[in-house]
Amino acid sequence: LGPALRFLFGGNAELAVRALQRGVVSEASSTLVLLEVVMAVAASDTSTFRRLHELEATKTLLELLRKHSDPYLSDSATVPQDTLEILRQSARLVSGILASSPEVLLDCMHRYQNSIVLQRLAVRVARDRQHLQLQLRVNHATNGSLQFFMQALLQLLPQQESSQVSNGERVFALLDDPALPSDSWPYVLDTLQFFQQVLVHFRA
């Protein structure tokens, strides 16, 4: 089925996203093929990420992250390789969407303010893309970035009885990506660093 899907959807990220949104495929291997199609197109044309935002692909990708990680959050069962790759590809695509512009990043932080996975990815993208962070902090008075980053900080702070925070840590543990640590504190520090940079800019 994989080669047939690549032939049908190859080079057409929008069609692949629509198929994911409509549940055309259900098997992990087929889902992974569609994600790889989207990633291949986006890798060759970064403007694809803005189009993915317009298609509300972020919502679909977050749902894939939830669906394919939930069965493995409460036990130590071995995660199938296809499932791991779905989680990793979904996280990479969400990060690419967030990095496409300051407006897109802030819009996603607002739309998905209750998703700790999204908030983690957003503050990490803002930290790693210096040009993006510069635009966010220079225009903080008009773009609402301080409000959104404060909301993210409150979500990211570890709390003794917060199942959402602990689930976020487990999801990122499954990703097993050194750039996306499972512990909450690196993301808290990313957020505090953003506030520090705003203060430095304000004082300049």
PDB file of C-alpha atoms in Angstrom:
ATOM      1  CA  LEU A   1       0.000   0.000   0.000  1.00  0.00           C
ATOM      2  CA  GLY A   2       2.903   2.335   0.734  1.00  0.00           C
ATOM      3  CA  PRO A   3       4.156   2.629  -2.880  1.00  0.00           C
ATOM      4  CA  ALA A   4       0.606   3.167  -4.120  1.00  0.00           C
ATOM      5  CA  LEU A   5       0.057   5.998  -1.617  1.00  0.00           C
ATOM      6  CA  ARG A   6       3.341   7.625  -2.582  1.00  0.00           C
ATOM      7  CA  PHE A   7       2.326   7.470  -6.225  1.00  0.00           C
ATOM      8  CA  LEU A   8      -1.127   8.932  -5.538  1.00  0.00           C
ATOM      9  CA  PHE A   9      -0.064  11.698  -3.142  1.00  0.00           C
ATOM     10  CA  GLY A  10       3.574  12.284  -4.091  1.00  0.00           C
ATOM     11  CA  GLY A  11       4.329  15.972  -4.480  1.00  0.00           C
ATOM     12  CA  ASN A  12       0.906  17.068  -3.230  1.00  0.00           C
ATOM     13  CA  ALA A  13       1.111  18.028   0.439  1.00  0.00           C
ATOM     14  CA  GLU A  14      -2.375  19.550   0.494  1.00  0.00           C
ATOM     15  CA  LEU A  15      -3.963  16.355  -0.792  1.00  0.00           C
ATOM     16  CA  ALA A  16      -2.044  14.288   1.756  1.00  0.00           C
ATOM     17  CA  VAL A  17      -3.181  16.562   4.601  1.00  0.00           C
ATOM     18  CA  ARG A  18      -6.790  16.361   3.428  1.00  0.00           C
ATOM     19  CA  ALA A  19      -6.524  12.568   3.438  1.00  0.00           C
ATOM     20  CA  LEU A  20      -5.223  12.619   7.015  1.00  0.00           C
ATOM     21  CA  GLN A  21      -7.979  14.985   8.108  1.00  0.00           C
ATOM     22  CA  ARG A  22     -10.701  12.830   6.574  1.00  0.00           C
ATOM     23  CA  GLY A  23      -9.352   9.588   7.961  1.00  0.00           C
ATOM     24  CA  VAL A  24      -8.749   8.062   4.530  1.00  0.00           C
ATOM     25  CA  VAL A  25      -6.046   5.874   6.084  1.00  0.00           C
ATOM     26  CA  SER A  26      -6.062   4.265   9.504  1.00  0.00           C
ATOM     27  CA  GLU A  27      -3.007   2.002   9.637  1.00  0.00           C
ATOM     28  CA  ALA A  28       0.149   3.471  11.161  1.00  0.00           C
ATOM     29  CA  SER A  29       2.265   2.571   8.139  1.00  0.00           C
ATOM     30  CA  SER A  30      -0.087   4.385   5.752  1.00  0.00           C
ATOM     31  CA  THR A  31      -0.327   7.411   8.036  1.00  0.00           C
ATOM     32  CA  LEU A  32       3.454   7.579   8.114  1.00  0.00           C
ATOM     33  CA  VAL A  33       3.649   7.529   4.311  1.00  0.00           C
ATOM     34  CA  LEU A  34       1.324  10.538   4.089  1.00  0.00           C
ATOM     35  CA  LEU A  35       3.337  12.423   6.705  1.00  0.00           C
ATOM     36  CA  GLU A  36       6.532  11.686   4.791  1.00  0.00           C
ATOM     37  CA  VAL A  37       4.905  13.037   1.613  1.00  0.00           C
ATOM     38  CA  VAL A  38       4.029  16.281   3.399  1.00  0.00           C
ATOM     39  CA  MET A  39       7.509  16.585   4.898  1.00  0.00           C
ATOM     40  CA  ALA A  40       9.217  15.969   1.554  1.00  0.00           C
ATOM     41  CA  VAL A  41       7.208  18.746  -0.101  1.00  0.00           C
ATOM     42  CA  ALA A  42       7.811  21.145   2.789  1.00  0.00           C
ATOM     43  CA  ALA A  43      11.543  20.395   2.771  1.00  0.00           C
ATOM     44  CA  SER A  44      11.776  21.475  -0.865  1.00  0.00           C
ATOM     45  CA  ASP A  45       9.491  24.504  -0.504  1.00  0.00           C
ATOM     46  CA  THR A  46       9.291  26.089   2.952  1.00  0.00           C
ATOM     47  CA  SER A  47       6.270  28.188   1.928  1.00  0.00           C
ATOM     48  CA  THR A  48       4.377  24.910   2.258  1.00  0.00           C
ATOM     49  CA  PHE A  49       4.363  25.388   6.027  1.00  0.00           C
ATOM     50  CA  ARG A  50       2.247  28.533   5.734  1.00  0.00           C
ATOM     51  CA  ARG A  51      -0.180  26.672   3.517  1.00  0.00           C
ATOM     52  CA  LEU A  52      -0.341  23.885   6.086  1.00  0.00           C
ATOM     53  CA  HIS A  53      -1.332  26.468   8.680  1.00  0.00           C
ATOM     54  CA  GLU A  54      -4.118  27.703   6.415  1.00  0.00           C
ATOM     55  CA  LEU A  55      -5.306  24.101   6.072  1.00  0.00           C
ATOM     56  CA  GLU A  56      -5.380  23.810   9.879  1.00  0.00           C
ATOM     57  CA  ALA A  57      -2.893  20.980   9.647  1.00  0.00           C
ATOM     58  CA  THR A  58      -1.603  21.815  13.134  1.00  0.00           C
ATOM     59  CA  LYS A  59      -4.845  20.541  14.644  1.00  0.00           C
ATOM     60  CA  THR A  60      -4.548  17.312  12.652  1.00  0.00           C
ATOM     61  CA  LEU A  61      -0.910  16.801  13.638  1.00  0.00           C
ATOM     62  CA  LEU A  62      -1.601  17.417  17.325  1.00  0.00           C
ATOM     63  CA  GLU A  63      -4.399  14.874  17.134  1.00  0.00           C
ATOM     64  CA  LEU A  64      -1.998  12.363  15.562  1.00  0.00           C
ATOM     65  CA  LEU A  65       0.461  12.998  18.377  1.00  0.00           C
ATOM     66  CA  ARG A  66      -2.277  12.402  20.950  1.00  0.00           C
ATOM     67  CA  LYS A  67      -3.769   9.353  19.247  1.00  0.00           C
ATOM     68  CA  HIS A  68      -0.489   7.555  18.690  1.00  0.00           C
ATOM     69  CA  SER A  69       1.092   8.388  22.056  1.00  0.00           C
ATOM     70  CA  ASP A  70      -1.873   7.785  24.387  1.00  0.00           C
ATOM     71  CA  PRO A  71      -1.601   3.979  24.409  1.00  0.00           C
ATOM     72  CA  TYR A  72       2.014   4.209  25.600  1.00  0.00           C
ATOM     73  CA  LEU A  73       1.804   6.934  28.264  1.00  0.00           C
ATOM     74  CA  SER A  74       0.883   4.716  31.188  1.00  0.00           C
ATOM     75  CA  ASP A  75       3.044   1.650  30.661  1.00  0.00           C
ATOM     76  CA  SER A  76       6.467   0.642  29.425  1.00  0.00           C
ATOM     77  CA  ALA A  77       5.318  -1.354  26.410  1.00  0.00           C
ATOM     78  CA  THR A  78       7.607  -1.227  23.392  1.00  0.00           C
ATOM     79  CA  VAL A  79       6.435   1.392  20.919  1.00  0.00           C
ATOM     80  CA  PRO A  80       6.293   0.170  17.285  1.00  0.00           C
ATOM     81  CA  GLN A  81       8.746   1.888  14.971  1.00  0.00           C
ATOM     82  CA  ASP A  82       6.019   3.236  12.677  1.00  0.00           C
ATOM     83  CA  THR A  83       4.322   4.818  15.675  1.00  0.00           C
ATOM     84  CA  LEU A  84       7.576   6.448  16.812  1.00  0.00           C
ATOM     85  CA  GLU A  85       8.123   7.877  13.341  1.00  0.00           C
ATOM     86  CA  ILE A  86       4.550   9.226  13.228  1.00  0.00           C
ATOM     87  CA  LEU A  87       5.201  11.049  16.511  1.00  0.00           C
ATOM     88  CA  ARG A  88       8.522  12.437  15.312  1.00  0.00           C
ATOM     89  CA  GLN A  89       7.287  13.490  11.880  1.00  0.00           C
ATOM     90  CA  SER A  90       4.202  15.123  13.398  1.00  0.00           C
ATOM     91  CA  ALA A  91       6.333  17.091  15.881  1.00  0.00           C
ATOM     92  CA  ARG A  92       8.717  18.191  13.110  1.00  0.00           C
ATOM     93  CA  LEU A  93       5.860  19.354  10.923  1.00  0.00           C
ATOM     94  CA  VAL A  94       4.248  21.293  13.761  1.00  0.00           C
ATOM     95  CA  SER A  95       7.613  22.934  14.481  1.00  0.00           C
ATOM     96  CA  GLY A  96       7.969  23.850  10.810  1.00  0.00           C
ATOM     97  CA  ILE A  97       4.518  25.432  10.791  1.00  0.00           C
ATOM     98  CA  LEU A  98       5.302  27.411  13.957  1.00  0.00           C
ATOM     99  CA  ALA A  99       8.574  28.634  12.463  1.00  0.00           C
ATOM    100  CA  SER A 100       6.953  29.906   9.265  1.00  0.00           C
ATOM    101  CA  SER A 101       6.216  33.352  10.723  1.00  0.00           C
ATOM    102  CA  PRO A 102       5.711  35.174  14.054  1.00  0.00           C
ATOM    103  CA  GLU A 103       2.025  35.588  13.232  1.00  0.00           C
ATOM    104  CA  VAL A 104       1.556  31.858  12.699  1.00  0.00           C
ATOM    105  CA  LEU A 105       3.428  30.981  15.897  1.00  0.00           C
ATOM    106  CA  LEU A 106       1.348  33.352  18.028  1.00  0.00           C
ATOM    107  CA  ASP A 107      -1.892  32.288  16.341  1.00  0.00           C
ATOM    108  CA  CYS A 108      -1.149  28.651  17.167  1.00  0.00           C
ATOM    109  CA  MET A 109      -0.183  29.503  20.746  1.00  0.00           C
ATOM    110  CA  HIS A 110      -3.577  31.177  21.073  1.00  0.00           C
ATOM    111  CA  ARG A 111      -5.637  28.534  19.270  1.00  0.00           C
ATOM    112  CA  TYR A 112      -4.031  25.631  21.079  1.00  0.00           C
ATOM    113  CA  GLN A 113      -3.327  27.278  24.408  1.00  0.00           C
ATOM    114  CA  ASN A 114      -4.499  24.165  26.246  1.00  0.00           C
ATOM    115  CA  SER A 115      -2.080  21.884  24.400  1.00  0.00           C
ATOM    116  CA  ILE A 116       1.081  21.538  26.412  1.00  0.00           C
ATOM    117  CA  VAL A 117       2.716  19.771  23.459  1.00  0.00           C
ATOM    118  CA  LEU A 118       2.070  22.810  21.242  1.00  0.00           C
ATOM    119  CA  GLN A 119       3.316  25.236  23.895  1.00  0.00           C
ATOM    120  CA  ARG A 120       6.532  23.262  24.359  1.00  0.00           C
ATOM    121  CA  LEU A 121       7.185  23.211  20.623  1.00  0.00           C
ATOM    122  CA  ALA A 122       6.352  26.917  20.281  1.00  0.00           C
ATOM    123  CA  VAL A 123       8.753  28.190  22.938  1.00  0.00           C
ATOM    124  CA  ARG A 124      11.503  25.918  21.632  1.00  0.00           C
ATOM    125  CA  VAL A 125      10.984  27.168  18.057  1.00  0.00           C
ATOM    126  CA  ALA A 126      11.095  30.778  19.299  1.00  0.00           C
ATOM    127  CA  ARG A 127      14.363  30.038  21.081  1.00  0.00           C
ATOM    128  CA  ASP A 128      16.034  28.308  18.156  1.00  0.00           C
ATOM    129  CA  ARG A 129      14.998  30.738  15.389  1.00  0.00           C
ATOM    130  CA  GLN A 130      16.751  33.974  16.273  1.00  0.00           C
ATOM    131  CA  HIS A 131      15.131  35.996  13.482  1.00  0.00           C
ATOM    132  CA  LEU A 132      11.725  34.836  14.671  1.00  0.00           C
ATOM    133  CA  GLN A 133      12.465  35.686  18.294  1.00  0.00           C
ATOM    134  CA  LEU A 134      13.737  39.114  17.238  1.00  0.00           C
ATOM    135  CA  GLN A 135      10.479  39.923  15.460  1.00  0.00           C
ATOM    136  CA  LEU A 136       8.445  38.656  18.417  1.00  0.00           C
ATOM    137  CA  ARG A 137      10.228  40.788  20.981  1.00  0.00           C
ATOM    138  CA  VAL A 138      10.645  43.933  18.856  1.00  0.00           C
ATOM    139  CA  ASN A 139       6.908  44.011  18.190  1.00  0.00           C
ATOM    140  CA  HIS A 140       5.822  42.774  21.624  1.00  0.00           C
ATOM    141  CA  ALA A 141       3.695  45.883  22.259  1.00  0.00           C
ATOM    142  CA  THR A 142       1.395  45.098  19.338  1.00  0.00           C
ATOM    143  CA  ASN A 143       1.608  41.362  18.693  1.00  0.00           C
ATOM    144  CA  GLY A 144       0.518  40.073  22.095  1.00  0.00           C
ATOM    145  CA  SER A 145       3.586  37.866  22.473  1.00  0.00           C
ATOM    146  CA  LEU A 146       4.044  38.683  26.177  1.00  0.00           C
ATOM    147  CA  GLN A 147       0.533  37.491  26.956  1.00  0.00           C
ATOM    148  CA  PHE A 148       0.924  34.263  24.989  1.00  0.00           C
ATOM    149  CA  PHE A 149       4.326  33.473  26.469  1.00  0.00           C
ATOM    150  CA  MET A 150       3.018  34.140  29.978  1.00  0.00           C
ATOM    151  CA  GLN A 151       0.160  31.709  29.352  1.00  0.00           C
ATOM    152  CA  ALA A 152       2.695  29.178  28.079  1.00  0.00           C
ATOM    153  CA  LEU A 153       4.856  29.674  31.175  1.00  0.00           C
ATOM    154  CA  LEU A 154       1.933  28.987  33.507  1.00  0.00           C
ATOM    155  CA  GLN A 155       1.177  25.794  31.604  1.00  0.00           C
ATOM    156  CA  LEU A 156       4.760  24.625  31.461  1.00  0.00           C
ATOM    157  CA  LEU A 157       5.640  25.113  35.116  1.00  0.00           C
ATOM    158  CA  PRO A 158       5.733  21.672  36.742  1.00  0.00           C
ATOM    159  CA  GLN A 159       2.928  21.220  39.246  1.00  0.00           C
ATOM    160  CA  GLN A 160       2.695  18.408  41.731  1.00  0.00           C
ATOM    161  CA  GLU A 161      -0.725  17.180  40.591  1.00  0.00           C
ATOM    162  CA  SER A 162      -0.766  18.247  36.957  1.00  0.00           C
ATOM    163  CA  SER A 163      -1.456  15.196  34.807  1.00  0.00           C
ATOM    164  CA  GLN A 164      -1.212  17.391  31.701  1.00  0.00           C
ATOM    165  CA  VAL A 165       2.392  18.343  32.463  1.00  0.00           C
ATOM    166  CA  SER A 166       3.348  14.740  33.221  1.00  0.00           C
ATOM    167  CA  ASN A 167       1.664  13.546  30.012  1.00  0.00           C
ATOM    168  CA  GLY A 168       3.607  16.177  28.083  1.00  0.00           C
ATOM    169  CA  GLU A 169       6.822  14.838  29.568  1.00  0.00           C
ATOM    170  CA  ARG A 170       5.892  11.299  28.575  1.00  0.00           C
ATOM    171  CA  VAL A 171       5.042  12.291  24.997  1.00  0.00           C
ATOM    172  CA  PHE A 172       8.414  13.995  24.614  1.00  0.00           C
ATOM    173  CA  ALA A 173      10.155  11.032  26.204  1.00  0.00           C
ATOM    174  CA  LEU A 174       8.684   8.900  23.419  1.00  0.00           C
ATOM    175  CA  LEU A 175      10.082  11.312  20.820  1.00  0.00           C
ATOM    176  CA  ASP A 176      13.567  10.649  22.213  1.00  0.00           C
ATOM    177  CA  ASP A 177      14.938  13.780  20.526  1.00  0.00           C
ATOM    178  CA  PRO A 178      17.860  15.592  22.231  1.00  0.00           C
ATOM    179  CA  ALA A 179      16.531  18.883  20.838  1.00  0.00           C
ATOM    180  CA  LEU A 180      13.181  18.279  22.553  1.00  0.00           C
ATOM    181  CA  PRO A 181      13.914  17.120  26.109  1.00  0.00           C
ATOM    182  CA  SER A 182      11.174  15.417  28.081  1.00  0.00           C
ATOM    183  CA  ASP A 183      11.711  17.430  31.264  1.00  0.00           C
ATOM    184  CA  SER A 184       9.589  20.557  31.659  1.00  0.00           C
ATOM    185  CA  TRP A 185      12.259  22.887  32.982  1.00  0.00           C
ATOM    186  CA  PRO A 186      14.164  23.533  29.730  1.00  0.00           C
ATOM    187  CA  TYR A 187      10.947  24.929  28.217  1.00  0.00           C
ATOM    188  CA  VAL A 188      10.298  27.039  31.303  1.00  0.00           C
ATOM    189  CA  LEU A 189      13.807  28.464  30.886  1.00  0.00           C
ATOM    190  CA  ASP A 190      13.146  29.100  27.184  1.00  0.00           C
ATOM    191  CA  THR A 191      10.109  31.175  28.150  1.00  0.00           C
ATOM    192  CA  LEU A 192      11.954  33.112  30.854  1.00  0.00           C
ATOM    193  CA  GLN A 193      14.752  33.789  28.381  1.00  0.00           C
ATOM    194  CA  PHE A 194      12.204  35.334  26.021  1.00  0.00           C
ATOM    195  CA  PHE A 195      11.041  37.723  28.759  1.00  0.00           C
ATOM    196  CA  GLN A 196      14.645  38.585  29.543  1.00  0.00           C
ATOM    197  CA  GLN A 197      15.322  39.426  25.910  1.00  0.00           C
ATOM    198  CA  VAL A 198      12.230  41.650  25.792  1.00  0.00           C
ATOM    199  CA  LEU A 199      13.507  43.546  28.843  1.00  0.00           C
ATOM    200  CA  VAL A 200      16.932  43.950  27.239  1.00  0.00           C
ATOM    201  CA  HIS A 201      15.289  45.319  24.092  1.00  0.00           C
ATOM    202  CA  PHE A 202      13.060  47.629  26.174  1.00  0.00           C
ATOM    203  CA  ARG A 203      16.048  49.065  28.008  1.00  0.00           C
ATOM    204  CA  ALA A 204      18.131  49.552  24.852  1.00  0.00           C
TER     205      ALA A 204
END
